[in-house]
CSV table of C-alpha atoms in Angstrom, one decimal:
chain,number,residue,atom,x,y,z
A,41,MET,CA,-19.7,-31.4,-4.6
A,42,THR,CA,-23.0,-32.4,-6.0
A,43,GLN,CA,-23.9,-34.1,-2.7
A,44,ILE,CA,-23.2,-31.0,-0.7
A,45,GLU,CA,-25.2,-28.9,-3.2
A,46,SER,CA,-28.1,-31.3,-3.1
A,47,ILE,CA,-28.2,-31.3,0.7
A,48,ILE,CA,-28.1,-27.5,0.8
A,49,ASP,CA,-30.8,-27.3,-1.8
A,50,MET,CA,-33.0,-29.7,0.2
A,51,LEU,CA,-32.5,-27.7,3.4
A,52,PHE,CA,-33.2,-24.5,1.6
A,53,ASN,CA,-36.4,-25.9,0.0
A,54,ILE,CA,-37.6,-27.1,3.4
A,55,TYR,CA,-37.1,-23.8,5.1
A,56,TYR,CA,-38.5,-21.9,2.1
A,57,TYR,CA,-41.7,-23.9,2.2
A,58,MET,CA,-41.9,-23.5,6.0
A,59,ILE,CA,-41.9,-19.8,5.5
A,60,ILE,CA,-44.5,-19.9,2.9
A,61,PHE,CA,-46.7,-22.2,5.0
A,62,TYR,CA,-46.2,-19.9,8.0
A,63,ILE,CA,-47.4,-17.0,5.9
A,64,LEU,CA,-50.4,-18.8,4.6
A,65,MET,CA,-51.3,-19.8,8.2
A,66,SER,CA,-51.7,-16.1,9.0
A,67,TRP,CA,-54.8,-16.0,6.8
A,68,LEU,CA,-56.6,-18.6,8.8
A,69,PRO,CA,-57.8,-17.8,12.3
A,70,ASN,CA,-56.4,-19.7,15.2
A,71,VAL,CA,-54.2,-22.0,13.1
A,72,ARG,CA,-51.0,-20.7,14.7
A,73,ASP,CA,-52.2,-21.8,18.1
A,74,ASN,CA,-51.8,-25.5,17.5
A,75,PHE,CA,-48.5,-27.5,17.8
A,76,ILE,CA,-47.5,-27.1,14.2
A,77,GLY,CA,-48.2,-23.3,14.2
A,78,GLU,CA,-46.1,-22.8,17.4
A,79,LEU,CA,-43.3,-24.9,16.0
A,80,LEU,CA,-43.2,-23.0,12.7
A,81,SER,CA,-43.3,-19.8,14.7
A,82,LYS,CA,-40.2,-20.7,16.7
A,83,LEU,CA,-38.4,-21.7,13.5
A,84,VAL,CA,-39.4,-19.0,11.1
A,85,GLU,CA,-40.0,-15.9,13.2
A,86,PRO,CA,-36.4,-15.3,14.2
A,87,TYR,CA,-35.5,-15.0,10.5
A,88,LEU,CA,-38.5,-12.8,9.7
A,89,ALA,CA,-38.2,-10.5,12.7
A,90,PRO,CA,-35.3,-8.3,11.4
A,91,PHE,CA,-37.2,-7.8,8.1
A,92,ARG,CA,-40.3,-6.8,9.9
A,93,LYS,CA,-38.3,-4.2,11.9
A,94,ILE,CA,-36.9,-2.7,8.7
A,95,ILE,CA,-39.9,-2.9,6.4
A,96,PRO,CA,-43.1,-1.4,7.8
A,97,PRO,CA,-46.5,-2.9,6.7
A,98,LEU,CA,-48.1,-1.2,3.7
A,99,PHE,CA,-51.4,0.6,4.3
A,100,GLY,CA,-51.1,-0.5,7.9
A,101,THR,CA,-52.0,-4.2,7.3
A,102,LEU,CA,-50.1,-5.6,4.3
A,103,ASP,CA,-46.8,-7.1,5.4
A,104,ILE,CA,-44.4,-7.6,2.5
A,105,SER,CA,-41.4,-8.4,4.7
A,106,PRO,CA,-41.7,-12.2,4.2
A,107,ILE,CA,-41.5,-11.6,0.4
A,108,ILE,CA,-38.3,-9.7,0.8
A,109,ALA,CA,-37.0,-12.3,3.3
A,110,LEU,CA,-37.6,-15.1,0.7
A,111,ILE,CA,-35.8,-13.1,-1.9
A,112,VAL,CA,-32.8,-12.6,0.4
A,113,LEU,CA,-32.9,-16.3,1.3
A,114,ARG,CA,-32.7,-17.1,-2.4
A,115,PHE,CA,-29.7,-14.8,-2.9
A,116,ALA,CA,-28.0,-16.3,0.2
A,117,LEU,CA,-28.4,-19.7,-1.3
A,118,GLY,CA,-26.8,-18.6,-4.5
A,119,GLY,CA,-23.9,-16.9,-2.7
A,120,LEU,CA,-23.3,-20.0,-0.5
A,121,LYS,CA,-23.3,-22.3,-3.5
A,122,SER,CA,-20.8,-19.9,-5.3
A,123,VAL,CA,-18.5,-19.9,-2.3
A,124,LEU,CA,-18.6,-23.7,-2.0
A,125,ARG,CA,-17.9,-24.1,-5.7
A,126,TYR,CA,-14.9,-21.7,-5.4
A,127,PHE,CA,-13.4,-23.4,-2.3
A,128,ILE,CA,-14.3,-27.0,-3.0
A,129,GLY,CA,-14.2,-27.0,-6.7
């Protein structure tokens, strides 16, 4: 079970930091136009899009939906690990 948990933790951490890096890239002009920016956009944006539809930007410019998305991702990790512990032991 620990191998499965470590793989899940590793994949979670990779995706978690991809989202954070994608958010930080929005602060720098034209960074999302290169190969890495486009790749991250294709991987991260499908997960962030539903949150952006539900949560509007504050004051017209401050987008807090990625923060909520990261919190939901953290809860999903905990739920997945609990289910695996229950079924696998």
